[in-house]
Coordinates of C-alpha atoms and ligand atoms in Angstrom, one line a residue:
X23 CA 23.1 -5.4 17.4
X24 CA 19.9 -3.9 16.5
X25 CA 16.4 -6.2 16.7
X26 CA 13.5 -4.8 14.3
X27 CA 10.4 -6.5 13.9
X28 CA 8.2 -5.5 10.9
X29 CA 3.9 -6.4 11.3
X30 CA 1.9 -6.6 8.5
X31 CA 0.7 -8.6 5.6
X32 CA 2.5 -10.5 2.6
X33 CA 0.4 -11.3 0.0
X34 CA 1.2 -13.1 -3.3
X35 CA 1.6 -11.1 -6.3
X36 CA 0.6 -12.4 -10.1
X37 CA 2.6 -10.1 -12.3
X38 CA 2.2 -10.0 -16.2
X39 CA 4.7 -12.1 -17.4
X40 CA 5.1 -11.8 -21.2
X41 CA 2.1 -13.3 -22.9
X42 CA -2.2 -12.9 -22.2
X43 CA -2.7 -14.8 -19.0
X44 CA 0.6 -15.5 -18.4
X45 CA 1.5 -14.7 -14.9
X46 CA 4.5 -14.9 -12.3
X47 CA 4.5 -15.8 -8.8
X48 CA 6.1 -13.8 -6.4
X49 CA 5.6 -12.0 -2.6
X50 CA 5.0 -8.8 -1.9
X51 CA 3.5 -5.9 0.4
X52 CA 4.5 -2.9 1.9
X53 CA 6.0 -3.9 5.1
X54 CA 8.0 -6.9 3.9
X55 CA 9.4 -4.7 1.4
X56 CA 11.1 -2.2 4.1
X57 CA 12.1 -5.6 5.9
X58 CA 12.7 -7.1 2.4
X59 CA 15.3 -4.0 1.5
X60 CA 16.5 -3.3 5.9
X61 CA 17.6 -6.7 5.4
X62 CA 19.7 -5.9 2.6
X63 CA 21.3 -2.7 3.7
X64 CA 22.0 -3.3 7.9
X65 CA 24.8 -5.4 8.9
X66 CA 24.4 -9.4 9.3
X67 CA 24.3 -8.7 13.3
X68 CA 21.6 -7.4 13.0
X69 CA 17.9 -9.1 13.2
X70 CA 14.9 -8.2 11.2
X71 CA 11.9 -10.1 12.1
X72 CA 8.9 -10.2 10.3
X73 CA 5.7 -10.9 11.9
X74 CA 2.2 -11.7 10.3
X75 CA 0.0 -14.7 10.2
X76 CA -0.2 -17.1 7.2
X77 CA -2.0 -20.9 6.5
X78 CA -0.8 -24.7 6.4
X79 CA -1.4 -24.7 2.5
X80 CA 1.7 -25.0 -0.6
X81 CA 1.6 -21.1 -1.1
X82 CA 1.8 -20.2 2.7
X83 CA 4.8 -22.5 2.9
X84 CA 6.5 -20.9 -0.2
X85 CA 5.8 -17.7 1.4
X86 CA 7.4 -18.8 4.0
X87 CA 10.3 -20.3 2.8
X88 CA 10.5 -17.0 0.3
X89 CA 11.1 -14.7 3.9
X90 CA 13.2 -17.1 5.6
X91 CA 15.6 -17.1 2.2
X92 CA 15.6 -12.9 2.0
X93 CA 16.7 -13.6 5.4
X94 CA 13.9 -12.4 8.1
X95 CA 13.4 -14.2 10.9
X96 CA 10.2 -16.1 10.9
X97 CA 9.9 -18.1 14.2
X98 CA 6.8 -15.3 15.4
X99 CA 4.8 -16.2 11.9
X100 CA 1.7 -17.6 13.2
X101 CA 0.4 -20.8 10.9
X102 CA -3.9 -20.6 11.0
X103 CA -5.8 -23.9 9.7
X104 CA -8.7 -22.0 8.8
X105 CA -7.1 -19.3 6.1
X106 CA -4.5 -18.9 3.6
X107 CA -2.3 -16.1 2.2
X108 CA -3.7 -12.7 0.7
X109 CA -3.3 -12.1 -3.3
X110 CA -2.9 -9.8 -6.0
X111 CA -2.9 -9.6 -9.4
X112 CA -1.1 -7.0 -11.7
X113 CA -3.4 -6.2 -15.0
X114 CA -1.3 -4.2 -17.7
X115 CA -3.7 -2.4 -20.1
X116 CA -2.1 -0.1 -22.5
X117 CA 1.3 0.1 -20.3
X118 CA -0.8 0.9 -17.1
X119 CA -1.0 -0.8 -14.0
X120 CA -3.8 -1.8 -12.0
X121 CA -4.4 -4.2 -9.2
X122 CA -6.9 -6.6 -7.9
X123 CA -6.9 -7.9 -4.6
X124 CA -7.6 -10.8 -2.6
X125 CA -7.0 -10.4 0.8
X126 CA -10.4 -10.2 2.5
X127 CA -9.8 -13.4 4.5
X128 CA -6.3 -13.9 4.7
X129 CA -4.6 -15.4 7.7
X130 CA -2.5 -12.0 8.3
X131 CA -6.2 -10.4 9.6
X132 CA -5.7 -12.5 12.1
X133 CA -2.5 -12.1 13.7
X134 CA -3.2 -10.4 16.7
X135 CA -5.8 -13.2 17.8
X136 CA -3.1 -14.0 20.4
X137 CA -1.3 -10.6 21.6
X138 CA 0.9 -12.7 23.4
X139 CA 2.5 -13.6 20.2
X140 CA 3.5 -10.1 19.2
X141 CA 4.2 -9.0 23.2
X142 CA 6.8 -12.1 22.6
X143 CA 8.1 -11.6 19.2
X144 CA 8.9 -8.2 20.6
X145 CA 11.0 -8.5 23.5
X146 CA 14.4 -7.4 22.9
X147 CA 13.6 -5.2 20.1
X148 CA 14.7 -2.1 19.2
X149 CA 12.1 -0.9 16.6
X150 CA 8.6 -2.1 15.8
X151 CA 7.9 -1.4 12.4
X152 CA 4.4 -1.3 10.9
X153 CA 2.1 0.8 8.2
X154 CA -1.5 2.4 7.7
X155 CA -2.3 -1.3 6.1
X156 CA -1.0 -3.1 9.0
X157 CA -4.1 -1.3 10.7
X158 CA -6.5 -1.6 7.9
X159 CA -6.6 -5.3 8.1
X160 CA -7.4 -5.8 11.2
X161 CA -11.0 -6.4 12.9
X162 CA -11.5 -3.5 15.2
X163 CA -10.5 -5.1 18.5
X164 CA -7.9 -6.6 17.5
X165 CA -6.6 -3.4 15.9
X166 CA -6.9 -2.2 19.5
X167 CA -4.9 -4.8 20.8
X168 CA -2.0 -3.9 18.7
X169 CA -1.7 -0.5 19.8
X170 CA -1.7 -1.7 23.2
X171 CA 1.1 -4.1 22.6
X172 CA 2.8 -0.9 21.1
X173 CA 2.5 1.2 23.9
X174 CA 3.5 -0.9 26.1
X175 CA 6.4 -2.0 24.1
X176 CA 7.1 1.6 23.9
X177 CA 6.9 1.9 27.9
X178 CA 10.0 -0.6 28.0
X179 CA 11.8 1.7 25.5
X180 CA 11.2 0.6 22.0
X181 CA 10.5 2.9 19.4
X182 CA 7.4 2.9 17.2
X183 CA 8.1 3.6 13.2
X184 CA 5.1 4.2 11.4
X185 CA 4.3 4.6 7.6
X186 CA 0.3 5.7 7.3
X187 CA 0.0 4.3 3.9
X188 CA -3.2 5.4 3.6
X189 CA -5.5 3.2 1.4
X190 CA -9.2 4.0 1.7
X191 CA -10.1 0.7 -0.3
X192 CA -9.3 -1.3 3.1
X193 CA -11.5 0.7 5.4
X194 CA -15.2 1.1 5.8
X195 CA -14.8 5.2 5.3
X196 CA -12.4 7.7 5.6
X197 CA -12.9 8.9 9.0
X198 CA -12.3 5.3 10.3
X199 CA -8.6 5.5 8.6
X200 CA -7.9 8.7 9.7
X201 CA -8.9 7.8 12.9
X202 CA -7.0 5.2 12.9
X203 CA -3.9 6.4 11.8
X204 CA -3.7 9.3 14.6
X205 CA -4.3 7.1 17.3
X206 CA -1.2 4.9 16.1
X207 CA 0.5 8.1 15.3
X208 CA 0.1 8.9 19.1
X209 CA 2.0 5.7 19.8
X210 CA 4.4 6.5 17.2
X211 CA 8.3 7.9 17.6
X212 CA 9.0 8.5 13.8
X213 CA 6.2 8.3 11.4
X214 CA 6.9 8.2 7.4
X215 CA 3.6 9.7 5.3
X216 CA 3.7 10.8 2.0
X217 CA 2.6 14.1 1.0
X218 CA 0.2 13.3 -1.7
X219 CA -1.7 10.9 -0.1
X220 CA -1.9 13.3 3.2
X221 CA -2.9 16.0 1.3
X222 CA -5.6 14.0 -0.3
X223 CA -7.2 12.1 2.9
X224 CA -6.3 15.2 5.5
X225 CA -6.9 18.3 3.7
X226 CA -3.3 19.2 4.4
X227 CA -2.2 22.2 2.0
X228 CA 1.5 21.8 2.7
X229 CA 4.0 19.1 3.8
X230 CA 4.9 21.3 6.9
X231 CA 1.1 21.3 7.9
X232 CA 1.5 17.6 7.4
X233 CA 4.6 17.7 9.9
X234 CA 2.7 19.7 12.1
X235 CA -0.6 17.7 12.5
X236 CA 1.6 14.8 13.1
X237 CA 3.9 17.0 15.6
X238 CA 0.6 18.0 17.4
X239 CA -0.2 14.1 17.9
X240 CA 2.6 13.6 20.0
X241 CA 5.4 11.9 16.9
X242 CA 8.6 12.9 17.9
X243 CA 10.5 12.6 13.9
X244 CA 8.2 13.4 11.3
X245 CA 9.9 12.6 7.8
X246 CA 7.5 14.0 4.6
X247 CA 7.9 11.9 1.7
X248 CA 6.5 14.0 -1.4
X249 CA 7.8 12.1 -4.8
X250 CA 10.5 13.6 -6.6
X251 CA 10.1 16.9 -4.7
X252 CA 11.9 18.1 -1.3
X253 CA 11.4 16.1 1.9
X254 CA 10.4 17.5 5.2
X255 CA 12.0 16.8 8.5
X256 CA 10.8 17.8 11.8
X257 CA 11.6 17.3 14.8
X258 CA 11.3 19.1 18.3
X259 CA 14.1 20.8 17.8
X260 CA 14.0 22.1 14.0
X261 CA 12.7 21.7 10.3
X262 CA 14.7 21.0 7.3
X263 CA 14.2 19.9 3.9
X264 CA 16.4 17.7 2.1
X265 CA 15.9 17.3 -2.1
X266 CA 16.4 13.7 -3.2
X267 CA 18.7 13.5 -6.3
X268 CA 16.9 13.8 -9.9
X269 CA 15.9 10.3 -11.6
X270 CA 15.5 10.9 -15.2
X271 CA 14.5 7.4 -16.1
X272 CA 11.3 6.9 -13.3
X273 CA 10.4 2.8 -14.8
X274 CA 8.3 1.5 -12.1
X275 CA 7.2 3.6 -8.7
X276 CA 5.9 0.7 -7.0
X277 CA 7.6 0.5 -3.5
X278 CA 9.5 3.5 -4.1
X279 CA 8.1 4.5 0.0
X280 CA 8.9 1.3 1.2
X281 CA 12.5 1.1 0.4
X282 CA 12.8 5.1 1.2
X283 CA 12.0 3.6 4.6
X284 CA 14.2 1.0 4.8
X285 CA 17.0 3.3 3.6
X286 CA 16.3 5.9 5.8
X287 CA 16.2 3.7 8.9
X288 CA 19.2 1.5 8.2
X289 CA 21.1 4.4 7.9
X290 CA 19.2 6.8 10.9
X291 CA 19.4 3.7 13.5
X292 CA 23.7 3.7 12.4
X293 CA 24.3 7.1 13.5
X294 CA 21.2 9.2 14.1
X295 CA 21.7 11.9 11.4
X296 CA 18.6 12.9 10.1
X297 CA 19.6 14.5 7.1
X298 CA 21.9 11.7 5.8
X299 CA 19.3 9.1 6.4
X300 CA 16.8 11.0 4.1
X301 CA 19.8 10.8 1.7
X302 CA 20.2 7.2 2.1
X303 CA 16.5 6.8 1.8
X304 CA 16.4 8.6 -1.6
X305 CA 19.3 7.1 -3.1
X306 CA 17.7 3.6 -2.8
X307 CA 14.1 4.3 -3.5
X308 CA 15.6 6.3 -6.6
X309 CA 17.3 3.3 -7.7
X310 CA 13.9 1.0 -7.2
X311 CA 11.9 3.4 -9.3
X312 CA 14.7 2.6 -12.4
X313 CA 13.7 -0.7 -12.3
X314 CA 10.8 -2.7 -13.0
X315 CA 9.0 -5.1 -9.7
X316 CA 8.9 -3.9 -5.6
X317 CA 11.8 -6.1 -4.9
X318 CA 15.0 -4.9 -6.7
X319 CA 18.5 -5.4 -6.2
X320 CA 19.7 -2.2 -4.7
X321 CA 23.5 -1.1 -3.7
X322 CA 24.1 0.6 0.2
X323 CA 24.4 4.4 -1.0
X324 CA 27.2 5.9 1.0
X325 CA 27.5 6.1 5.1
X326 CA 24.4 3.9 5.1
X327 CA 25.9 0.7 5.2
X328 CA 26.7 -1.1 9.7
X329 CA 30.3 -2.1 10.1
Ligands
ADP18 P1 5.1 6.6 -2.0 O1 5.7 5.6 -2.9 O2 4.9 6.0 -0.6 O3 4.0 7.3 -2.5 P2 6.7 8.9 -2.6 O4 6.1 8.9 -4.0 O5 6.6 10.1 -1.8 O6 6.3 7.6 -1.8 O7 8.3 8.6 -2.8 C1 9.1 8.1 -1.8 C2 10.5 8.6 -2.1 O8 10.9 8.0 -3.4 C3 10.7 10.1 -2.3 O9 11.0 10.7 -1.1 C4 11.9 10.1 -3.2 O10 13.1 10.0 -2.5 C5 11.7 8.9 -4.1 N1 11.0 9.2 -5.4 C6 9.7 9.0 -5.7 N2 9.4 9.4 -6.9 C7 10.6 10.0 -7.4 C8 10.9 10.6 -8.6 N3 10.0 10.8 -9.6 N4 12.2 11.1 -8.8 C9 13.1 11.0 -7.8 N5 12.8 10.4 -6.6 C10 11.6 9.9 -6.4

């Protein structure tokens, strides 16, 4: 049995739904979404926690019921009186997306008020699984606090699987992000960036000067998402690339990272092979991005699926 537990923020989406200021409810956010679609694809032995921080109002207990039902465990949510859940709204102007946010006081910012919590919700697990936003949102010292809880969770023999998500938006500048991000990435055993947005916030001319800046920082797996073109594995030992299949019919790239995590993990953490776990993470993100919404229903692509 394998024990992941996923830290980060939920936040409530508004999507367009058919008409002018006609919306639908739903839940969203990049790290629910890997534990959204690692719940989907690892075996029912298997635990997937999410932690985060919500309120005591009627949308953080639909949010709450909404993860309990994609079945995540939820007994290390913290409930605050003082807040309530993040939110988003989806704007569609002339078949474009954009997004307005929310979020500024949301109960997740606090979630490592109490380290105790996560030092808790931890023990016993494999994996601790968390993104560049996961940072973001948190005050400074509190931000500290998780990377403590990380390295000592580490020092017991959990590993550390970090997406950078980089998102300028939730930080004061970009130096504090970058920052940010290599610290964790110190703490981190496989870390999951994107090339575009790497290339963009680093100055990194290549995915494999991505791999290496990360190498250098002490990650031990370094997987290179770069869209539709090759991804980049490194390790200590070697450097590969491996092309996701061709998707003709691209609909909707929201959470197309996300669920190339999930997919690559699942399938990584069932028999450690690098290669087939990018695979596995490209066959599900490619059938996200064919549909419209971050939350899709997806079929286990071959070798991926725990007995
Ligand atoms: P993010 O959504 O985090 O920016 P990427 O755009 O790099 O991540 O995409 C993550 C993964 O999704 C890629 O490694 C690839 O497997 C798949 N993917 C994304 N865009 C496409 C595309 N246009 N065609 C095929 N696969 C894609």
């Amino acid at each position: 049995m394998t024990r992941i537990v996923a830290i980060g923020e939920a936040m409530v989406e508004l999507a367009p739904a058919g008409g002018p200021d006609i919306y639908r409810a739903g839940f969203a956010g990049d790290t629910l979404n890997t534990a959204w679609y690692l719940r989907k694809l690892m075996s029912a032995a298997d635990q997937i926690a999410y932690f985060t921080a919500v309120g005591r109002d009627a949308m953080s207990d639909r949010m709450l019921a909404f993860i309990d039902a994609a079945g995540l465990a939820t007994d290390h949510i913290a409930r605050r009186d003082d807040s309530s859940v993040g939110l988003y709204m989806i704007s569609l102007t002339n078949g474009e997306r954009s997004f307005t946010y929310w979020r500024g006081q949301s109960a997740a910012r606090r979630m490592l008020d109490d380290a105790a919590a996560l030092r808790t919700a931890l023990q016993g697990a494999d994996v601790a699984y968390l993104s560049g936003i996961t940072l973001a949102i948190l005050p400074d010292t509190d931000r500290a606090r998780l990377l403590d809880v990380l390295r000592d969770f580490r020092t017991g023999g959990g590993k550390v699987v970090f997406d950078p998500n980089l998102r300028p938006r939730l930080w004061p500048d970009a130096k504090a992000m970058t920052d940010a991000v290599m610290q964790a990435a110190a703490l981190t055993d496989i870390v999951l960036p994107s090339f575009e947005d790497e290339a963009g916030w680093f100055d990194d001319p290549t995915p494999e000067a991505t791999a290496t800046r990360y190498r250098d920082a002490g990650v031990d797996i370094v997987v290179v998402k770069n869209g539709p073109s090759q991804i980049l594995v490194a390790t200590p030992d070697r450097s590969f690339t491996v092309a996701p299949s061709p998707v003709a019919d691209v609909r909707d790239t929201t959470a197309a990272g996300d669920s190339f995590n999930a997919g690559f993990l699942a399938s990584y953490l069932n028999d450690g092979d690098l290669a087939r776990a990018c695979m596995a993470g490209a066959g599900i993100a490619a059938q996200v991005i064919q549909q419209s919404g971050a939350l899709v229903e997806v079929q286990a692509v071959s070798g991926q699926q725990r007995g």
